[in-house]
Structure formats: structure tokens, C-alpha cells
CSV table of C-alpha atoms in Angstrom, one decimal:
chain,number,residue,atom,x,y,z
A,1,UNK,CA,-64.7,-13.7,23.8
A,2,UNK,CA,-62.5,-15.3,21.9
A,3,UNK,CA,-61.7,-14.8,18.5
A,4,UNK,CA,-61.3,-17.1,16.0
A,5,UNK,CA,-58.6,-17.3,13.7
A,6,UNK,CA,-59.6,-18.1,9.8
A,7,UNK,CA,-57.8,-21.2,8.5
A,8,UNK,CA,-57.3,-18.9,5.1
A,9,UNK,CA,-56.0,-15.8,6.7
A,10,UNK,CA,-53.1,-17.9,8.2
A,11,UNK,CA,-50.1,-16.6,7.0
A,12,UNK,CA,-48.4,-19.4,4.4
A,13,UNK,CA,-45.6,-21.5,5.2
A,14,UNK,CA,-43.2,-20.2,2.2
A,15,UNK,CA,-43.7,-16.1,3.8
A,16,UNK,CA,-40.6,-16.9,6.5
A,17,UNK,CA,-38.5,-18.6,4.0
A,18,UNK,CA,-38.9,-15.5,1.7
A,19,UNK,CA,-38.3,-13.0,5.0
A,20,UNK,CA,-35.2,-14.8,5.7
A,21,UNK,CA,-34.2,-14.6,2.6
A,22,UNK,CA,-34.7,-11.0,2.2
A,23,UNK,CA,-33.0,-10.3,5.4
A,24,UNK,CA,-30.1,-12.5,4.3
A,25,UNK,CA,-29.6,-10.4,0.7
A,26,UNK,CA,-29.3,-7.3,2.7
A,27,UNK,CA,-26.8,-8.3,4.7
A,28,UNK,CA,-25.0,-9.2,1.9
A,29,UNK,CA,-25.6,-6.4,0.0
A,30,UNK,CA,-23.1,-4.1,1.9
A,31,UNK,CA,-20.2,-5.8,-0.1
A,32,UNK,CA,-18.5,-6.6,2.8
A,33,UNK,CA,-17.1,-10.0,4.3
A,34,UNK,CA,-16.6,-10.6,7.7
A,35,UNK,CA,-13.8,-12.9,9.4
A,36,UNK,CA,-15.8,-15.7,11.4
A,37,UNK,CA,-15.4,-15.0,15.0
A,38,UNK,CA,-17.3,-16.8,17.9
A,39,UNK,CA,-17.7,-13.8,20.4
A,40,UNK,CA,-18.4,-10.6,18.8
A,41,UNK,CA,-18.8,-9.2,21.5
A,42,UNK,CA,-15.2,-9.8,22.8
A,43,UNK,CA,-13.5,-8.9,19.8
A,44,UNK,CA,-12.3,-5.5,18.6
A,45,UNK,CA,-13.6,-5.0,14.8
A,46,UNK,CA,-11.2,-3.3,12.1
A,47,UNK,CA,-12.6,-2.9,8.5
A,48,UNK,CA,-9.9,-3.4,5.7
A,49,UNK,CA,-10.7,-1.6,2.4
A,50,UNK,CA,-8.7,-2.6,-0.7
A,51,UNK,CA,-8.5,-3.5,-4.5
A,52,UNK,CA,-9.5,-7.0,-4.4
A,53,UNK,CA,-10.6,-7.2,-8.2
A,54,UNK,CA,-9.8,-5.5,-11.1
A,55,UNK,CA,-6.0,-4.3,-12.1
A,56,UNK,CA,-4.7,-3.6,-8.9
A,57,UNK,CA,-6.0,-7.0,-7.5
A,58,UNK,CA,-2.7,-9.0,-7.0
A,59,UNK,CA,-1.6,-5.9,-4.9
A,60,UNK,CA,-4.7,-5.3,-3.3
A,61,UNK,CA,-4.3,-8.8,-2.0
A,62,UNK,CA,-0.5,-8.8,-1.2
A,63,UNK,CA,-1.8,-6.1,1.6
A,64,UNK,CA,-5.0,-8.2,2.5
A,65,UNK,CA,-2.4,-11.2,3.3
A,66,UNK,CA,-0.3,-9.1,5.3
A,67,UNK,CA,-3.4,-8.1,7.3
A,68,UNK,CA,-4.5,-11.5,7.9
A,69,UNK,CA,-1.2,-12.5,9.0
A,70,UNK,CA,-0.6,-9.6,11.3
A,71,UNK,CA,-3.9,-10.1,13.2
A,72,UNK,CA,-3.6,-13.7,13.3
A,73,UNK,CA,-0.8,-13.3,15.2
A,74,UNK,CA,-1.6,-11.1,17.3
A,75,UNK,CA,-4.6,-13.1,18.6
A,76,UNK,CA,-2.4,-16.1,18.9
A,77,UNK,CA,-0.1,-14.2,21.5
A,78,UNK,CA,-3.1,-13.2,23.4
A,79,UNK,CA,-5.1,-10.5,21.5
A,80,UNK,CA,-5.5,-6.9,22.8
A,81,UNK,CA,-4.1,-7.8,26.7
A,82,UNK,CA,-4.6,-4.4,28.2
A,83,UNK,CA,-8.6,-5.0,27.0
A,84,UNK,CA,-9.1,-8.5,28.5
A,85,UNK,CA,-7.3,-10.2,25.4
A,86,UNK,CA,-9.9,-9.1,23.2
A,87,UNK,CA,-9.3,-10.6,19.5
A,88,UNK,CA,-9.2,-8.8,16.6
A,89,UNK,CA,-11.6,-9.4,14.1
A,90,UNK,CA,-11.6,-7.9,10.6
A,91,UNK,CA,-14.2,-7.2,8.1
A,92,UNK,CA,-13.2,-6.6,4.0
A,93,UNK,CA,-14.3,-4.9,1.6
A,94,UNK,CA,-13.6,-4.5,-2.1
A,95,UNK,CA,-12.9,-0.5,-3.2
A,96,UNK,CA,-12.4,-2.5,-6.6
A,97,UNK,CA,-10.1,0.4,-6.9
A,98,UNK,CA,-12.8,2.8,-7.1
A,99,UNK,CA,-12.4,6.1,-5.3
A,100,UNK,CA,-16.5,6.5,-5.0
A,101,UNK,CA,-16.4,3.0,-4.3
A,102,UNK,CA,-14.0,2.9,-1.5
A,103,UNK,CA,-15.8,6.1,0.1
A,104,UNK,CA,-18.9,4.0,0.2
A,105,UNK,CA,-17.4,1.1,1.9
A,106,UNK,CA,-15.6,3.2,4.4
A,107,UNK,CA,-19.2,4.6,5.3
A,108,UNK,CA,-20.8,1.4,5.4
A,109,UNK,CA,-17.8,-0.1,7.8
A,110,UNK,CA,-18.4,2.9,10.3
A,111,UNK,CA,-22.3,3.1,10.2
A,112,UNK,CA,-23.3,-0.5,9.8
A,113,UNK,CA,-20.4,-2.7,11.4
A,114,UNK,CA,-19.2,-0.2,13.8
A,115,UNK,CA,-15.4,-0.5,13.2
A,116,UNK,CA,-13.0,0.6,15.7
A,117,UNK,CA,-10.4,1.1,13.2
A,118,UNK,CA,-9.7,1.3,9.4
A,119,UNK,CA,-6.7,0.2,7.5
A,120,UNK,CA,-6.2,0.7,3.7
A,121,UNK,CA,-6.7,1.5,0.7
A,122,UNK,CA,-3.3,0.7,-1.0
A,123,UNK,CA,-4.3,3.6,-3.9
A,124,UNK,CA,-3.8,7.3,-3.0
A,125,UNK,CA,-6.8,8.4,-4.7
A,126,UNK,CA,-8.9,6.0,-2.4
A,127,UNK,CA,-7.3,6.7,0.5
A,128,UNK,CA,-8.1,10.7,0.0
A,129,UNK,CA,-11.8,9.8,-0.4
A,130,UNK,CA,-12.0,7.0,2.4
A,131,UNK,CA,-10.6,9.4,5.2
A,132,UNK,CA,-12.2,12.1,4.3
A,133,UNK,CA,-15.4,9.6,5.4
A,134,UNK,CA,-13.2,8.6,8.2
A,135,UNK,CA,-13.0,12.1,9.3
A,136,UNK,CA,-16.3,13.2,9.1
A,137,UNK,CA,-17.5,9.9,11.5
A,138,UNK,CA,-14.0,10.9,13.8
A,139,UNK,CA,-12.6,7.2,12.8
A,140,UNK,CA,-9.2,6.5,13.3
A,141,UNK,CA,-7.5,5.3,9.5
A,142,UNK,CA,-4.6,3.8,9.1
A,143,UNK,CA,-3.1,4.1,5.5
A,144,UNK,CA,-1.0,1.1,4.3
A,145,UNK,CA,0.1,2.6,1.2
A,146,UNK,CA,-0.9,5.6,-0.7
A,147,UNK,CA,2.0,8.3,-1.3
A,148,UNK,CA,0.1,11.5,-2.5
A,149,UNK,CA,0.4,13.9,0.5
A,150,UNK,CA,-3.0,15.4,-0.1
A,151,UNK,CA,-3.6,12.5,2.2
A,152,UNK,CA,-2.1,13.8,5.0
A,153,UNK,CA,-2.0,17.8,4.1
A,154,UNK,CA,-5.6,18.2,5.0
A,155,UNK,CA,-5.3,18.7,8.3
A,156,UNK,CA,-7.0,15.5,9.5
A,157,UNK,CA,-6.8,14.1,13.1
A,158,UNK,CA,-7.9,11.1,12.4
A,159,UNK,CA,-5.8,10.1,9.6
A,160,UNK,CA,-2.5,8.0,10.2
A,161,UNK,CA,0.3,6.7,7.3
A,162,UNK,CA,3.8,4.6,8.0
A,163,UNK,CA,4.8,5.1,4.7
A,164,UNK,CA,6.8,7.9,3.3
A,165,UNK,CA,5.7,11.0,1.8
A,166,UNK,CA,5.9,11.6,-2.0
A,167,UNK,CA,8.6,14.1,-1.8
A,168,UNK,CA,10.2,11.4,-0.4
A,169,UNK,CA,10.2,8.8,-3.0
A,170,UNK,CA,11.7,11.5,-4.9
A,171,UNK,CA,14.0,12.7,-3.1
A,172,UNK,CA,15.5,8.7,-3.0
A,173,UNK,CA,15.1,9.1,-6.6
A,174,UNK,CA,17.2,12.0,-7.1
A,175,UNK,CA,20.0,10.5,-4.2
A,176,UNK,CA,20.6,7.5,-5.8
A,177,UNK,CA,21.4,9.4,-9.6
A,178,UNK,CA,23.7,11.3,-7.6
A,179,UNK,CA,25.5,7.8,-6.1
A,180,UNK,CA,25.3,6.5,-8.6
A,181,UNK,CA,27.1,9.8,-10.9
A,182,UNK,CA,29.8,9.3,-8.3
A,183,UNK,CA,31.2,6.4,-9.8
A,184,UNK,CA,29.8,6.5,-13.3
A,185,UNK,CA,32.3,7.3,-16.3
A,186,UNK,CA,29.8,9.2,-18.3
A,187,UNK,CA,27.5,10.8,-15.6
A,188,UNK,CA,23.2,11.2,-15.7
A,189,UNK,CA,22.0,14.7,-16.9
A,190,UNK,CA,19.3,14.1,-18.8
A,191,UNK,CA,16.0,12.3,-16.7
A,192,UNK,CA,12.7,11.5,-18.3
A,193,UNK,CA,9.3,10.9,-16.7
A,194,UNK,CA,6.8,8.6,-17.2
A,195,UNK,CA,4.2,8.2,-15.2
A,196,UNK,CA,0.1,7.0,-14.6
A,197,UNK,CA,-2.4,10.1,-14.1
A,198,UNK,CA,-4.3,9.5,-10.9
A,199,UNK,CA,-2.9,11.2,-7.5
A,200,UNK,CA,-0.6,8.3,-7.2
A,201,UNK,CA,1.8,9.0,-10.8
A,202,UNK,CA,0.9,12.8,-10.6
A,203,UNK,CA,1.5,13.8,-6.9
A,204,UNK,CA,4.9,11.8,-7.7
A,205,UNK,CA,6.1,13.9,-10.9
A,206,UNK,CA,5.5,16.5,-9.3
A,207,UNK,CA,7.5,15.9,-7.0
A,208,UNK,CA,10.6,14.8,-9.4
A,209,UNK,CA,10.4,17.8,-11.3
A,210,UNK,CA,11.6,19.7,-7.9
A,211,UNK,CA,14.1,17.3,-6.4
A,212,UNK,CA,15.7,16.6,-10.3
A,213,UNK,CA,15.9,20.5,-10.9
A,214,UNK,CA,17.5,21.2,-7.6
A,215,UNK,CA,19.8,18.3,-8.6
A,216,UNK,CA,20.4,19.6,-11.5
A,217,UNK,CA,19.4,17.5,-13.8
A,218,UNK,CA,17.7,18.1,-17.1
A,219,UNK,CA,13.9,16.6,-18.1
A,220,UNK,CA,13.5,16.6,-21.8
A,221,UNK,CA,9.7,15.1,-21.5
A,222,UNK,CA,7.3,14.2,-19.3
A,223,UNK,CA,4.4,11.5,-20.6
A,224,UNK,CA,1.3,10.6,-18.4
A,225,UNK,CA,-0.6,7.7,-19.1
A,226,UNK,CA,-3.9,6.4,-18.3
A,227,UNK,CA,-3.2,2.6,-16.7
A,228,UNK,CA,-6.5,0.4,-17.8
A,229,UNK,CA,-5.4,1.8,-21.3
A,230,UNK,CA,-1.5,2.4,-21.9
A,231,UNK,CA,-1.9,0.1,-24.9
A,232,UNK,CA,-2.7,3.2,-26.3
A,233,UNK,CA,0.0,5.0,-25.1
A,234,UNK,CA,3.1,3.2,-27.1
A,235,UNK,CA,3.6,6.0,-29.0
A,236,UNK,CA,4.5,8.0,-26.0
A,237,UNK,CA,6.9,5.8,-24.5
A,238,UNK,CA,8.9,5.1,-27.9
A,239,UNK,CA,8.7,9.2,-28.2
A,240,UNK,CA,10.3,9.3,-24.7
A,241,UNK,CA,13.0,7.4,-25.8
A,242,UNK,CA,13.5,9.0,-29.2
A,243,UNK,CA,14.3,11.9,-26.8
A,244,UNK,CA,18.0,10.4,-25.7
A,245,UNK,CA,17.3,10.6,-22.1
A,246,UNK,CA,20.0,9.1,-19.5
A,247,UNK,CA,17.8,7.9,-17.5
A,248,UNK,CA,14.1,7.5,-16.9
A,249,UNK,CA,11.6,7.6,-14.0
A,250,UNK,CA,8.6,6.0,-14.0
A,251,UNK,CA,5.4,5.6,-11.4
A,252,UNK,CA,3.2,2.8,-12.3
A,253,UNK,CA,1.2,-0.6,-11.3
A,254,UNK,CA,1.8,-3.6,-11.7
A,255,UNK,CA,0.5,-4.4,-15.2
A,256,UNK,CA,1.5,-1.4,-16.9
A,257,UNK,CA,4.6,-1.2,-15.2
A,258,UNK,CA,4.9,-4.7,-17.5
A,259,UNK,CA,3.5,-3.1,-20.6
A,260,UNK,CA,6.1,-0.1,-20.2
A,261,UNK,CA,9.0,-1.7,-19.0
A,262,UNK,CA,8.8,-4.4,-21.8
A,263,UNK,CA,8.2,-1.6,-24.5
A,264,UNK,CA,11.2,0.4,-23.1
A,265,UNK,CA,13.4,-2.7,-23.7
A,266,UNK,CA,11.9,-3.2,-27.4
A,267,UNK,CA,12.8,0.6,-28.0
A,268,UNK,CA,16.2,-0.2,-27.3
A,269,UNK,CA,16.5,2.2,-24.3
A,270,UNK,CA,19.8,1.5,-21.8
A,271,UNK,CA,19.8,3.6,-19.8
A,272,UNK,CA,18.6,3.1,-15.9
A,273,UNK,CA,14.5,2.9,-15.3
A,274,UNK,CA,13.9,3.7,-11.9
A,275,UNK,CA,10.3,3.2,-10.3
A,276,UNK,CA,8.3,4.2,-7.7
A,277,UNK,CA,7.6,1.0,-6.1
A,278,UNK,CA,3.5,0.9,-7.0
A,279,UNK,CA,3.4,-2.6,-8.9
A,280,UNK,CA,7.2,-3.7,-10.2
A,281,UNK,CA,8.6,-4.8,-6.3
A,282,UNK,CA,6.8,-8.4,-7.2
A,283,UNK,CA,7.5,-11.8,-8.2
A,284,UNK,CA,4.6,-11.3,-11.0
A,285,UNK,CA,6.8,-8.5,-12.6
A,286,UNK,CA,10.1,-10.6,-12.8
A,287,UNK,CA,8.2,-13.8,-14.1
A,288,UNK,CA,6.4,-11.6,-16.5
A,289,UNK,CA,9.5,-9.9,-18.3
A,290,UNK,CA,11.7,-12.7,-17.7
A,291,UNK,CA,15.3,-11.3,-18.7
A,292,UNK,CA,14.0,-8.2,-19.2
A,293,UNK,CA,13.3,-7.3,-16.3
A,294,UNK,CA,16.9,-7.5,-15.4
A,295,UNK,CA,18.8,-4.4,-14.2
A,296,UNK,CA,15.6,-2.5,-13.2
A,297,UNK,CA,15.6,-0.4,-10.1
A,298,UNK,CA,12.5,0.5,-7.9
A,299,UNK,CA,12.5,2.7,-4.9
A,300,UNK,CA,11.3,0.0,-1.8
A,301,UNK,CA,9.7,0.7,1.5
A,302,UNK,CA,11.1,-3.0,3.1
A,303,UNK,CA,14.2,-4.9,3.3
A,304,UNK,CA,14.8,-8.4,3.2
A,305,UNK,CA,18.2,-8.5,4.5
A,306,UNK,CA,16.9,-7.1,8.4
A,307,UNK,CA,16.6,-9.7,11.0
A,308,UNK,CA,12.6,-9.1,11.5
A,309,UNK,CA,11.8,-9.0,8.0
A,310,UNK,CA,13.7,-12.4,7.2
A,311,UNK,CA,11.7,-14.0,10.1
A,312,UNK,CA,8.4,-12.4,8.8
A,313,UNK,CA,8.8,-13.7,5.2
A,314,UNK,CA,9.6,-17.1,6.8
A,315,UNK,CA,6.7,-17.0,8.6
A,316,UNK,CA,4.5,-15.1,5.4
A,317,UNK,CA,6.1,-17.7,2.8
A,318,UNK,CA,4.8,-20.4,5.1
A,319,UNK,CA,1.3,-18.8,5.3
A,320,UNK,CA,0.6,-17.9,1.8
A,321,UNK,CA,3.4,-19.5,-0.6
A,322,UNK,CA,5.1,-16.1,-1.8
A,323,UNK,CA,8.3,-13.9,-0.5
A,324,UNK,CA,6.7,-10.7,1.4
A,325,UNK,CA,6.5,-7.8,-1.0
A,326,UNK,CA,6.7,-3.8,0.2
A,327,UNK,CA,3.2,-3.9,0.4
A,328,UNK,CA,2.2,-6.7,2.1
A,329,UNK,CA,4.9,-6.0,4.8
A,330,UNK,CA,3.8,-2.2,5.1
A,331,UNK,CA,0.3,-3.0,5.8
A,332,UNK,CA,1.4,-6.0,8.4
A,333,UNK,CA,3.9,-2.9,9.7
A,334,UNK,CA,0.5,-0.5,9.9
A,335,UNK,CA,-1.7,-3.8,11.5
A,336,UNK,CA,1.0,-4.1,14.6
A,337,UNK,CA,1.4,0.1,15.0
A,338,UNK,CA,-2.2,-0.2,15.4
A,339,UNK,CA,-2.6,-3.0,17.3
A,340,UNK,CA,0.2,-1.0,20.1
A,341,UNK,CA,-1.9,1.6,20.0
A,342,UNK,CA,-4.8,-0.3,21.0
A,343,UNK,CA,-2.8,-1.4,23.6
A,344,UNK,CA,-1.8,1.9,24.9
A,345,UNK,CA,-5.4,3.4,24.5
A,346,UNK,CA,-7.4,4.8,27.5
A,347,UNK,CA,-10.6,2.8,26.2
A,348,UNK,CA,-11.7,1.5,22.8
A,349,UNK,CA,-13.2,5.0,22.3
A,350,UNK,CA,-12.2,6.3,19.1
A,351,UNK,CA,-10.8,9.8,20.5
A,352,UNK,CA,-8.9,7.8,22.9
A,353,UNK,CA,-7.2,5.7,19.8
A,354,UNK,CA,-6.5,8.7,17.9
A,355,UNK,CA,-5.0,9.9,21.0
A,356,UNK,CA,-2.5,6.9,21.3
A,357,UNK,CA,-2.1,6.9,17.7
A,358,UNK,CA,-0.8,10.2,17.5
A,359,UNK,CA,1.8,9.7,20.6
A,360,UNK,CA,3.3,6.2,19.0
A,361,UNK,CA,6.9,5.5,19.9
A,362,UNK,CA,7.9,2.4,18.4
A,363,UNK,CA,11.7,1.9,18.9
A,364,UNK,CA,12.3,-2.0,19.1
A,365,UNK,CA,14.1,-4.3,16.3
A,366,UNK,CA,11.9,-6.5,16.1
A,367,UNK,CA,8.6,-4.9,15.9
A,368,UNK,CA,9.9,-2.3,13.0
A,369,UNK,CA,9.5,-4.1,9.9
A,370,UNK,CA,10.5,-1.2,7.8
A,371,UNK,CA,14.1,0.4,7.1
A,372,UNK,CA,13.3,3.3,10.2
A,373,UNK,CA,15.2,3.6,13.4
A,374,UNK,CA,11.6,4.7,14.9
A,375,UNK,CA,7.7,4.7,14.3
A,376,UNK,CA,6.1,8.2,15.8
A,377,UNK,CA,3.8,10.3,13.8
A,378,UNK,CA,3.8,14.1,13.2
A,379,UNK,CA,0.8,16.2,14.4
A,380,UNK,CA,-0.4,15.5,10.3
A,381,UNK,CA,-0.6,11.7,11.2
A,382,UNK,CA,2.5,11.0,9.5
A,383,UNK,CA,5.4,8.7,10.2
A,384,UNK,CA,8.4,10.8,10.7
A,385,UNK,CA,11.1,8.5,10.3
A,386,UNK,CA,10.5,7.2,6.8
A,387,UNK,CA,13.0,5.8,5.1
A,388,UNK,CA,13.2,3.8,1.6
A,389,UNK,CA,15.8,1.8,-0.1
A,390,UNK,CA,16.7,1.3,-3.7
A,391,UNK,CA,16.4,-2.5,-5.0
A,392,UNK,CA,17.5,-3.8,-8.4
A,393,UNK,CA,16.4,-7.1,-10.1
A,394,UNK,CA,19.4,-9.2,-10.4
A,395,UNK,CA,19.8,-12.8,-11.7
A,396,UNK,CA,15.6,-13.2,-11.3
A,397,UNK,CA,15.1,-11.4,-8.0
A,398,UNK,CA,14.9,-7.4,-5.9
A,399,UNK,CA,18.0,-7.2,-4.7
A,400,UNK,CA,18.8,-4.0,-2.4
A,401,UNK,CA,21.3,-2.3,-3.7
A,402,UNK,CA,21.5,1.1,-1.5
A,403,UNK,CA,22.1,2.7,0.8
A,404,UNK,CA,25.0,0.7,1.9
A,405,UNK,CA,24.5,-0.1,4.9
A,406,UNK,CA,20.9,-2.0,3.6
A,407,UNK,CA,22.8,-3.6,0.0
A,408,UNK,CA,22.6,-7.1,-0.2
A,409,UNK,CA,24.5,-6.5,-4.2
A,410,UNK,CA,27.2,-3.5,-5.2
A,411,UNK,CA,26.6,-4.6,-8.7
A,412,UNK,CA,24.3,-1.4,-9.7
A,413,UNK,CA,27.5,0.3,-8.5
A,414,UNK,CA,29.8,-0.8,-11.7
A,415,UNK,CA,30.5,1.9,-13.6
A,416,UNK,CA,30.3,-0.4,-16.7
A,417,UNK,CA,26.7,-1.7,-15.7
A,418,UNK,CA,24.9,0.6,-13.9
């Protein structure tokens, strides 16, 4: 017998609108934005996790653009060939500079998209929480920028960066006071530090204070900061200078990198400021300082003057409407190491990436973006080869100025105008 359906109990017509609905919100609600691809199922998914709003935005997005153009590319010349020229497809999400925040996303990219790879977070103290996440699921991430070795010191398998180590940044610190003591009349002794207070500022005064007392040089004070707030640290910058230093270091972001470099200058300090390449290596920081910003230094990760860089910020410039920056061309570097590796691997299973990761040999010209004869990673996941430059800003522009055999200017040479 057949039953009868009552007109009333029919479900209303507005119940599927609200269920799709629902079902769209919490798709939504994961924060992340996915690239539009027409087969999913042929592509190979990488999430990207950076500071899209907040401070560290305009760098967060520098990195983002170098990610879009790197995998753009790459599916132009055929995807992934040795996996039936699957495309890459990448999803985004905001860490919003947000430690807590960028461990979250990293857990939502593995569980609920199914990633095959990561690549961020452009802050150290985000990229410690994200692969620790990375880790625990056995995800391969790669690490555009981030210079704190805690990163890498953890024994991690999983966890891959290009760029250098802190020490490193340091050390190029250190090496250039010494050139540049070679051919001043009235030599550096005295170096002061200034620097934000997450892992990124701290990992790397901690590392000066080594490589500047083995140099021998002197550090009369040393002033952390916090960076949403170094308004309220003007007192401690015009007490740094009261202190006579020859020279100072700093490690900042973009925006107080601004606030300090411009307060330096109204305190009537000289002497060389040399920083660690966070936020200063950017149009933004000339065009805000105008001629002050002239005669700064910042270590670099990039080059413009190599043959493969001056094609890629052709090609960037084109794409976007900027020059390339160090961290827009280290996370396009990390895109194409990764996208070799994918190559290389046995299968798209993640122990068989990590596997390839781990025996990357990258020799060629043309597919090092980076001032590094080669691209192969220690048993830590890091890039042995490192290198960094020293740039200037001269007449409105970074200009390398050392090593040699990388200066487009001697100028910072000059005795008279170091």
C-alpha cells in the first residue's frame, strides 16, 4: 500500500537554498582561496601560506607574486612531464602574520585540501609553527624566507629552506665592515644593534654578537623593539646614537625599517646602517625616505646584474608592474627547486618528495636565481650553498655593491663616502 505523502509535511522550497548556503559558508570558512583549475584531478595541489594583510602584507605579497609567476610558467612549458604534465595548482592562505594563525592554515591545507606540498611563510616565527604541523602530517615544506635556524635545527625531515642561515646574514655582515675597514681612513670598531624581537630580529643579534666579537669589534648597545609599535621606541634609537657607534646593524620590516631609518637620519647619525634584508630591499622603502634612504646598505639574497635574474624581472616587471625584490625571487627560486623535485620523484607520495627533496642537485645558470654556484640540501633540509650579497641604495635604487665579482657600483668603496 501506498503511502501518501501530506501536502504540509513537504519539505519548503527555501530549505535547499539555505543548505546550499550553509555548505557554501563552510567552504569558505577555512580562509583559504583556491586558484581556478578545470581538472582537479590532473593537477598537483601546493598550499602557499603568507602575510597577505596586516604589516608584513606588501612582502607577504611580493612572495605570493613570485609564486604565481613561477607556477604559471611552469604549466605553460608543460606542467609536471614525468607525471603526465600534471598542472600545478595552488591554494592561499592568509597567516596574517600570525604564528597560531599560520599553524592553523597549514593544518587545514593538509587535512582538508590534501596538499602535496607547502611553501611559505616569509616570517621565521611562522615558519617554526607551520612545519612543526608539516611534520607531524609527514608534509614536505618548503621555506621561502625565514632566517631563524630553529627552523631547520629541529631535526625535521620534512622541512626544506634555499635561503641562508642566520649566522649567515651575519657573517656577510661582519665581512663587508672588514672590506670595507680595508680602505677606510678612520676604520669601524664600534657596531650597534638594533633590531625587532620575534625569532626573526632576535635569532639575528644573536648571531652578530658572535661574528662582530670574533671580528673584533666593539657593541656599545643593543635595543630590541617591538614592530606594530616602534613609535614607542624613539627614545631607544636616539639613545643608540647618543652612544657614538661607527656603525649600526639593524633587522627589521618594511615599515619600521622606515620609522628607524628615518629617525636615524633626524638624529644626525653618519655612520653606515646595515640591514638584514627583512623589509628595506623594496621600492616602498626608497619612495618612502626619498633622499634619505640614500647610502643605506642591506644584506640581499638576489642579484640583478645575473643573466637569469635580469630575464626574470623582465618577465616579473611585465607580470606585475614592479622590479623583482629578494623575496619575491627566493620564493619563485623555492617554486622551481620544488617543482624539479616533483619531477625527479618516484610518485606524488609525500615520502617519495621528501626523498627527492633531500637529493636536489641544481647546477644550471639559468635555473639558479640566487647568487649560488649550486642548490642541494644538507641532511637538516638546508641549502648548502647559500650565498648573499651586500646592496646599497644609490641615486633612488639597490645597487650591489659586493662582493666584487656581483657589484654593479664601487661607490660604497670610497673611503670619503662609505
Amino acid at each position: 500500500m501506498k503511502r501518501r505523502l501530506n501536502p504540509d509535511s513537504r519539505i519548503p522550497w527555501h530549505y535547499p537554498v539555505l543548505l546550499c548556503l550553509f555548505i557554501i559558508c563552510t567552504i569558505l570558512s577555512c580562509g583559504c582561496v583556491e586558484e581556478k583549475s578545470p581538472e582537479i584531478n590532473k593537477t598537483i595541489t601546493i598550499g602557499i601560506l603568507l602575510p597577505l594583510t596586516g604589516e608584513l602584507a606588501g612582502r607577504g605579497n611580493e612572495c605570493l607574486n613570485g609564486s604565481i609567476l613561477a607556477i604559471e610558467e611552469i604549466n605553460k612549458n608543460g606542467g609536471i612531464r614525468s607525471k603526465e604534465g600534471q598542472l600545478l595548482r595552488y591554494i592561499i592562505a592568509d597567516s596574517k602574520g600570525n604564528a597560531t594563525i599560520g599553524a592553523m592554515k597549514t593544518k587545514e591545507f593538509i587535512l582538508n585540501h590534501t596538499v602535496t606540498a607547502l611553501v611559505g611563510a616569509y616570517q621565521s616565527n611562522v615558519a617554526i609553527a607551520a612545519t612543526q604541523i608539516a611534520e607531524q602530517y609527514k608534509t614536505p615544506f618548503m621555506v621561502n624566507t625565514g632566517i631563524s635556524d630553529v627552523i631547520i635545527e629541529r631535526g625535521y625531515s620534512y622541512t626544506f629552506r634555499i635561503i641562508p642561515t642566520v649566522d649567515d646574514y651575519a657573517h656577510t655582515k661582519v665581512e663587508f665592515l672588514e672590506y670595507m675597514n680595508r680602505r677606510l681612513i678612520n676604520p669601524i670598531k664600534t657596531v650597534a644593534l638594533i633590531y625587532e624581537n620575534t625569532a626573526f630580529g632576535t635569532s639575528a643579534a644573536l648571531a652578530e654578537h658572535k661574528f662582530l666579537k670574533r671580528g673584533g669589534f666593539t657593541i656599545p648597545i643593543d635595543t630590541s623593539y617591538v614592530a606594530a609599535d616602534v613609535d614607542n621606541y624613539l627614545e631607544e634609537i636616539r639613545r643608540t646614537v647618543r652612544e657614538k657607534p661607527d656603525a649600526i646593524f639593524t633587522t627589521t620590516y618594511l615599515k619600521d625599517g622606515i620609522i628607524i631609518s628615518r629617525e636615524l637620519k633626524n638624529a644626525g647619525f653618519t655612520g653606515p646602517v646595515i640591514d638584514s634584508g627583512g623589509g628595506t630591499i623594496s621600492q616602498a622603502f626608497i619612495d618612502a625616505l626619498g633622499p634619505d634612504a640614500e647610502g643605506i646598505y642591506s644584506v640581499s639574497e638576489f642579484v640583478y646584474s645575473l643573466p637569469a635574474v635580469r630575464d626574470l624581472n623582465k618577465r616579473y616587471y611585465a607580470r606585475f608592474g614592479v622590479n623583482l625584490s629578494g623575496a619575491s625571487a627566493h620564493t619563485y627560486q623555492t617554486i622551481l627547486v620544488l617543482s624539479d623535485a616533483l619531477e625527479r620523484a618516484a610518485s606524488l607520495e609525500n615520502e617519495d618528495i621528501r626523498t627527492a627533496l633531500s637529493e636536489t642537485n641544481i647546477t644550471s645558470d639559468m635555473d639558479i636565481l640566487i647568487p649560488d654556484d649550486y642548490i642541494s640540501f644538507s641532511p637538516e633540509g638546508q641549502n648548502e650553498y647559500s650565498r648573499l650579497t651586500m646592496m646599497q641604495v644609490q641615486n633612488g635604487s639597490w645597487t650591489t655593491v659586493w662582493p666584487d665579482a656581483y657589484a654593479e657600483s664601487t661607490q660604497a668603496t670610497n673611503p670619503d663616502k662609505p
